[in-house]
PDB file of C-alpha atoms in Angstrom:
ATOM      1  CA  VAL A   6       0.995   2.413 -15.981  1.00 89.00           C
ATOM      2  CA  VAL A   7      -1.026   0.554 -13.355  1.00 91.00           C
ATOM      3  CA  ALA A   8       1.991   0.080 -11.074  1.00 90.00           C
ATOM      4  CA  LYS A   9       3.060   3.705 -11.512  1.00 91.00           C
ATOM      5  CA  VAL A  10      -0.329   5.134 -10.551  1.00 93.00           C
ATOM      6  CA  SER A  11      -1.018   2.487  -7.903  1.00 94.00           C
ATOM      7  CA  ALA A  12       2.071   3.287  -5.811  1.00 94.00           C
ATOM      8  CA  PRO A  13       0.837   6.675  -4.487  1.00 95.00           C
ATOM      9  CA  ILE A  14      -2.512   5.113  -3.595  1.00 96.00           C
ATOM     10  CA  GLY A  15      -0.789   2.262  -1.748  1.00 94.00           C
ATOM     11  CA  ALA A  16       1.547   4.696   0.009  1.00 96.00           C
ATOM     12  CA  THR A  17      -1.428   6.772   1.129  1.00 96.00           C
ATOM     13  CA  PHE A  18      -3.288   3.714   2.432  1.00 95.00           C
ATOM     14  CA  THR A  19      -0.143   2.561   4.255  1.00 94.00           C
ATOM     15  CA  LEU A  20       0.392   5.984   5.820  1.00 96.00           C
ATOM     16  CA  ILE A  21      -3.247   6.091   6.939  1.00 95.00           C
ATOM     17  CA  ALA A  22      -2.866   2.626   8.499  1.00 93.00           C
ATOM     18  CA  LEU A  23       0.274   3.657  10.376  1.00 94.00           C
ATOM     19  CA  VAL A  24      -1.170   6.960  11.625  1.00 95.00           C
ATOM     20  CA  THR A  25      -4.552   5.580  12.680  1.00 93.00           C
ATOM     21  CA  GLY A  26      -2.808   2.582  14.245  1.00 90.00           C
ATOM     22  CA  ALA A  27      -0.656   4.945  16.298  1.00 90.00           C
ATOM     23  CA  VAL A  28      -3.718   6.915  17.382  1.00 93.00           C
ATOM     24  CA  TRP A  29      -5.423   3.667  18.424  1.00 89.00           C
ATOM     25  CA  GLY A  30      -2.241   2.291  20.001  1.00 86.00           C
ATOM     26  CA  LYS A  31      -1.715   5.208  22.374  1.00 89.00           C
ATOM     27  CA  PRO A  32      -4.741   4.495  24.614  1.00 91.00           C
ATOM     28  CA  MET A  33      -4.546   0.691  24.124  1.00 86.00           C
ATOM     29  CA  TRP A  34      -0.807   0.093  24.610  1.00 83.00           C
ATOM     30  CA  GLY A  35       0.179   3.381  26.244  1.00 87.00           C
ATOM     31  CA  THR A  36       2.545   4.384  23.446  1.00 86.00           C
ATOM     32  CA  TRP A  37       2.319   5.837  19.953  1.00 88.00           C
ATOM     33  CA  TRP A  38       4.938   3.527  18.459  1.00 85.00           C
ATOM     34  CA  VAL A  39       6.662   0.283  19.357  1.00 84.00           C
ATOM     35  CA  TRP A  40       9.244  -1.422  17.155  1.00 86.00           C
ATOM     36  CA  ASP A  41       6.861  -4.333  16.801  1.00 83.00           C
ATOM     37  CA  ALA A  42       7.366  -6.750  13.874  1.00 81.00           C
ATOM     38  CA  ARG A  43       4.071  -5.800  12.195  1.00 82.00           C
ATOM     39  CA  LEU A  44       4.595  -2.062  12.648  1.00 86.00           C
ATOM     40  CA  THR A  45       8.195  -2.139  11.492  1.00 88.00           C
ATOM     41  CA  SER A  46       7.449  -4.224   8.396  1.00 88.00           C
ATOM     42  CA  GLU A  47       4.548  -1.891   7.569  1.00 90.00           C
ATOM     43  CA  LEU A  48       6.876   1.121   7.909  1.00 93.00           C
ATOM     44  CA  ILE A  49       9.333  -0.613   5.566  1.00 93.00           C
ATOM     45  CA  LEU A  50       6.438  -1.010   3.116  1.00 91.00           C
ATOM     46  CA  LEU A  51       5.825   2.740   3.257  1.00 96.00           C
ATOM     47  CA  PHE A  52       9.521   3.388   2.572  1.00 96.00           C
ATOM     48  CA  LEU A  53       9.416   0.936  -0.345  1.00 94.00           C
ATOM     49  CA  TYR A  54       6.419   2.773  -1.810  1.00 94.00           C
ATOM     50  CA  LEU A  55       8.197   6.124  -1.448  1.00 96.00           C
ATOM     51  CA  ALA A  56      11.380   4.706  -2.985  1.00 95.00           C
ATOM     52  CA  TYR A  57       9.381   3.263  -5.885  1.00 94.00           C
ATOM     53  CA  ILE A  58       7.683   6.615  -6.530  1.00 95.00           C
ATOM     54  CA  SER A  59      10.996   8.471  -6.308  1.00 94.00           C
ATOM     55  CA  LEU A  60      12.789   6.019  -8.576  1.00 93.00           C
ATOM     56  CA  ASN A  61       9.973   6.157 -11.112  1.00 91.00           C
ATOM     57  CA  ASN A  62      10.270   9.947 -11.237  1.00 90.00           C
ATOM     58  CA  ALA A  63      14.095   9.999 -11.251  1.00 91.00           C
ATOM     59  CA  PHE A  64      14.466   9.215 -14.951  1.00 88.00           C
ATOM     60  CA  ASP A  65      13.440  11.259 -17.987  1.00 86.00           C
ATOM     61  CA  ASN A  66      12.964   8.142 -20.080  1.00 87.00           C
ATOM     62  CA  PRO A  67       9.747   6.365 -19.007  1.00 83.00           C
ATOM     63  CA  LYS A  68      11.058   2.949 -20.108  1.00 88.00           C
ATOM     64  CA  THR A  69      14.220   3.288 -18.023  1.00 91.00           C
ATOM     65  CA  ALA A  70      12.145   4.453 -15.051  1.00 89.00           C
ATOM     66  CA  ALA A  71       9.782   1.512 -15.460  1.00 89.00           C
ATOM     67  CA  LYS A  72      12.646  -1.008 -15.575  1.00 91.00           C
ATOM     68  CA  ALA A  73      14.420   0.417 -12.527  1.00 91.00           C
ATOM     69  CA  SER A  74      11.272   0.754 -10.435  1.00 91.00           C
ATOM     70  CA  SER A  75      10.048  -2.715 -11.419  1.00 91.00           C
ATOM     71  CA  ILE A  76      13.252  -4.226 -10.017  1.00 92.00           C
ATOM     72  CA  LEU A  77      12.593  -2.404  -6.736  1.00 91.00           C
ATOM     73  CA  ALA A  78       8.991  -3.640  -6.760  1.00 92.00           C
ATOM     74  CA  ILE A  79      10.130  -7.250  -7.198  1.00 92.00           C
ATOM     75  CA  VAL A  80      12.595  -6.869  -4.313  1.00 90.00           C
ATOM     76  CA  GLY A  81       9.831  -5.258  -2.238  1.00 89.00           C
ATOM     77  CA  LEU A  82       7.579  -8.291  -2.726  1.00 89.00           C
ATOM     78  CA  VAL A  83       9.684 -10.079  -0.113  1.00 89.00           C
ATOM     79  CA  ASN A  84       8.158  -7.769   2.507  1.00 86.00           C
ATOM     80  CA  LEU A  85       4.542  -8.842   1.860  1.00 85.00           C
ATOM     81  CA  PRO A  86       4.669 -12.289   3.508  1.00 85.00           C
ATOM     82  CA  ILE A  87       6.718 -10.778   6.330  1.00 86.00           C
ATOM     83  CA  ILE A  88       3.933  -8.257   6.994  1.00 82.00           C
ATOM     84  CA  HIS A  89       1.226 -10.896   6.774  1.00 73.00           C
ATOM     85  CA  TYR A  90       2.853 -13.592   8.897  1.00 79.00           C
ATOM     86  CA  SER A  91       4.792 -11.380  11.326  1.00 78.00           C
ATOM     87  CA  VAL A  92       2.170 -11.812  14.048  1.00 73.00           C
ATOM     88  CA  ASN A  93       2.500 -15.598  13.793  1.00 71.00           C
ATOM     89  CA  TRP A  94       6.290 -15.735  13.479  1.00 79.00           C
ATOM     90  CA  TRP A  95       7.187 -13.370  16.322  1.00 76.00           C
ATOM     91  CA  ASN A  96       5.684 -12.677  19.724  1.00 75.00           C
ATOM     92  CA  THR A  97       4.429  -9.121  19.205  1.00 74.00           C
ATOM     93  CA  LEU A  98       1.857  -6.700  20.541  1.00 72.00           C
ATOM     94  CA  HIS A  99      -0.445  -7.615  17.680  1.00 70.00           C
ATOM     95  CA  GLN A 100      -2.679 -10.618  18.120  1.00 68.00           C
ATOM     96  CA  PRO A 101      -2.331 -13.573  15.730  1.00 68.00           C
ATOM     97  CA  ALA A 102      -4.712 -13.979  12.813  1.00 68.00           C
ATOM     98  CA  SER A 103      -8.319 -13.897  13.968  1.00 72.00           C
ATOM     99  CA  VAL A 104     -10.401 -13.769  10.766  1.00 68.00           C
ATOM    100  CA  VAL A 105      -8.743 -16.090   8.245  1.00 67.00           C
ATOM    101  CA  LYS A 106      -8.103 -19.275  10.217  1.00 65.00           C
ATOM    102  CA  LEU A 107      -8.563 -22.948   9.415  1.00 62.00           C
ATOM    103  CA  ASP A 108     -10.997 -23.448  12.287  1.00 70.00           C
ATOM    104  CA  GLY A 109     -13.010 -20.312  11.479  1.00 70.00           C
ATOM    105  CA  PRO A 110     -12.886 -16.719  12.678  1.00 69.00           C
ATOM    106  CA  ALA A 111     -11.947 -16.129  16.304  1.00 71.00           C
ATOM    107  CA  ILE A 112     -14.012 -12.957  16.553  1.00 79.00           C
ATOM    108  CA  HIS A 113     -17.757 -12.559  16.882  1.00 78.00           C
ATOM    109  CA  SER A 114     -19.823 -12.391  13.692  1.00 77.00           C
ATOM    110  CA  ARG A 115     -21.075  -8.934  14.691  1.00 86.00           C
ATOM    111  CA  MET A 116     -17.481  -7.755  14.187  1.00 85.00           C
ATOM    112  CA  VAL A 117     -16.609  -9.945  11.174  1.00 83.00           C
ATOM    113  CA  VAL A 118     -19.450  -8.637   9.008  1.00 86.00           C
ATOM    114  CA  PRO A 119     -18.539  -4.916   9.320  1.00 88.00           C
ATOM    115  CA  LEU A 120     -14.849  -5.781   8.939  1.00 86.00           C
ATOM    116  CA  LEU A 121     -15.445  -7.675   5.695  1.00 88.00           C
ATOM    117  CA  LEU A 122     -17.850  -4.997   4.481  1.00 93.00           C
ATOM    118  CA  MET A 123     -15.195  -2.307   4.997  1.00 92.00           C
ATOM    119  CA  ALA A 124     -12.566  -4.506   3.326  1.00 92.00           C
ATOM    120  CA  VAL A 125     -14.802  -4.746   0.258  1.00 96.00           C
ATOM    121  CA  ALA A 126     -15.509  -0.994   0.414  1.00 96.00           C
ATOM    122  CA  TYR A 127     -11.802  -0.099   0.596  1.00 93.00           C
ATOM    123  CA  THR A 128     -11.052  -2.476  -2.265  1.00 95.00           C
ATOM    124  CA  ALA A 129     -13.775  -0.843  -4.359  1.00 97.00           C
ATOM    125  CA  PHE A 130     -12.422   2.596  -3.418  1.00 96.00           C
ATOM    126  CA  TYR A 131      -8.913   1.517  -4.463  1.00 96.00           C
ATOM    127  CA  ILE A 132     -10.201   0.200  -7.812  1.00 97.00           C
ATOM    128  CA  TRP A 133     -12.092   3.444  -8.414  1.00 97.00           C
ATOM    129  CA  MET A 134      -9.020   5.555  -7.547  1.00 96.00           C
ATOM    130  CA  LEU A 135      -6.852   3.343  -9.739  1.00 96.00           C
ATOM    131  CA  THR A 136      -9.236   3.671 -12.677  1.00 96.00           C
ATOM    132  CA  VAL A 137      -9.321   7.463 -12.387  1.00 96.00           C
ATOM    133  CA  ARG A 138      -5.528   7.705 -12.150  1.00 95.00           C
ATOM    134  CA  VAL A 139      -4.911   5.270 -15.043  1.00 96.00           C
ATOM    135  CA  ARG A 140      -7.231   7.288 -17.286  1.00 96.00           C
ATOM    136  CA  ALA A 141      -5.459  10.499 -16.287  1.00 95.00           C
ATOM    137  CA  GLU A 142      -2.033   8.960 -16.957  1.00 92.00           C
ATOM    138  CA  ILE A 143      -3.116   7.681 -20.376  1.00 93.00           C
ATOM    139  CA  ASN A 144      -4.544  11.090 -21.279  1.00 94.00           C
ATOM    140  CA  THR A 145      -1.330  12.771 -20.103  1.00 91.00           C
ATOM    141  CA  SER A 146       0.704  10.401 -22.282  1.00 88.00           C
ATOM    142  CA  LYS A 147      -1.496  11.158 -25.295  1.00 92.00           C
ATOM    143  CA  ILE A 148      -1.140  14.915 -24.758  1.00 93.00           C
ATOM    144  CA  ARG A 149       2.635  14.562 -24.382  1.00 87.00           C
ATOM    145  CA  ALA A 150       2.866  12.529 -27.602  1.00 88.00           C
ATOM    146  CA  LEU A 151       0.690  15.047 -29.447  1.00 91.00           C
ATOM    147  CA  ARG A 152       2.915  17.930 -28.303  1.00 90.00           C
ATOM    148  CA  ILE A 153       6.031  16.069 -29.435  1.00 86.00           C
ATOM    149  CA  ARG A 154       4.462  15.482 -32.859  1.00 87.00           C
ATOM    150  CA  GLN A 155       3.493  19.160 -33.134  1.00 88.00           C
ATOM    151  CA  MET A 156       7.001  20.257 -32.203  1.00 87.00           C
ATOM    152  CA  ALA A 157       8.453  17.980 -34.895  1.00 83.00           C
ATOM    153  CA  ILE A 158       6.351  19.650 -37.591  1.00 77.00           C
TER     154      ILE A 158
END
C-alpha cells in the first residue's frame, strides 16, 4: 500500500524538480533542457514512476498488480545511484556534491541552513501526504471488501 500511494507523490516531486530546474536553467545556462547526465537520469526516474503507476493500475487483481509493479520498482532502484553520483561520474553542467562531502560543505552556512531546513520540510510534507493517502487507500479497501460481502449476501 505504501509503495502504491507513494509513487504519485514521488512522480509529482520529480516533475516539480524537472520543471523548476528548467525554469532556473534557462537564465543560468541559456537553455531549458540539456541532455545532461543528472537531468536525463531524473527524467528516467519520472518515466519509471509513471510506468509503475500504470502497471499497478493495469491489473484487476491487486496481488498481481503488486507483484508486477514491485519487479519494476526493483529494476528502477538501479537508477538511484546513477542520479546521485552522476555529477561525480560525468563532466556535466551540474556541479559536484557541495553539501555532503568528507571535508565539509563547500557552500556558505547561510545557504546550508535554509537548504537543510527545506529538505526537512519537504520530507515532513512527503510523510504527511503519504499518511493521508495510506489512510484513504485502506478506507477504500475496507469499503470495497464491505461491498463485496454485501453483494454475496
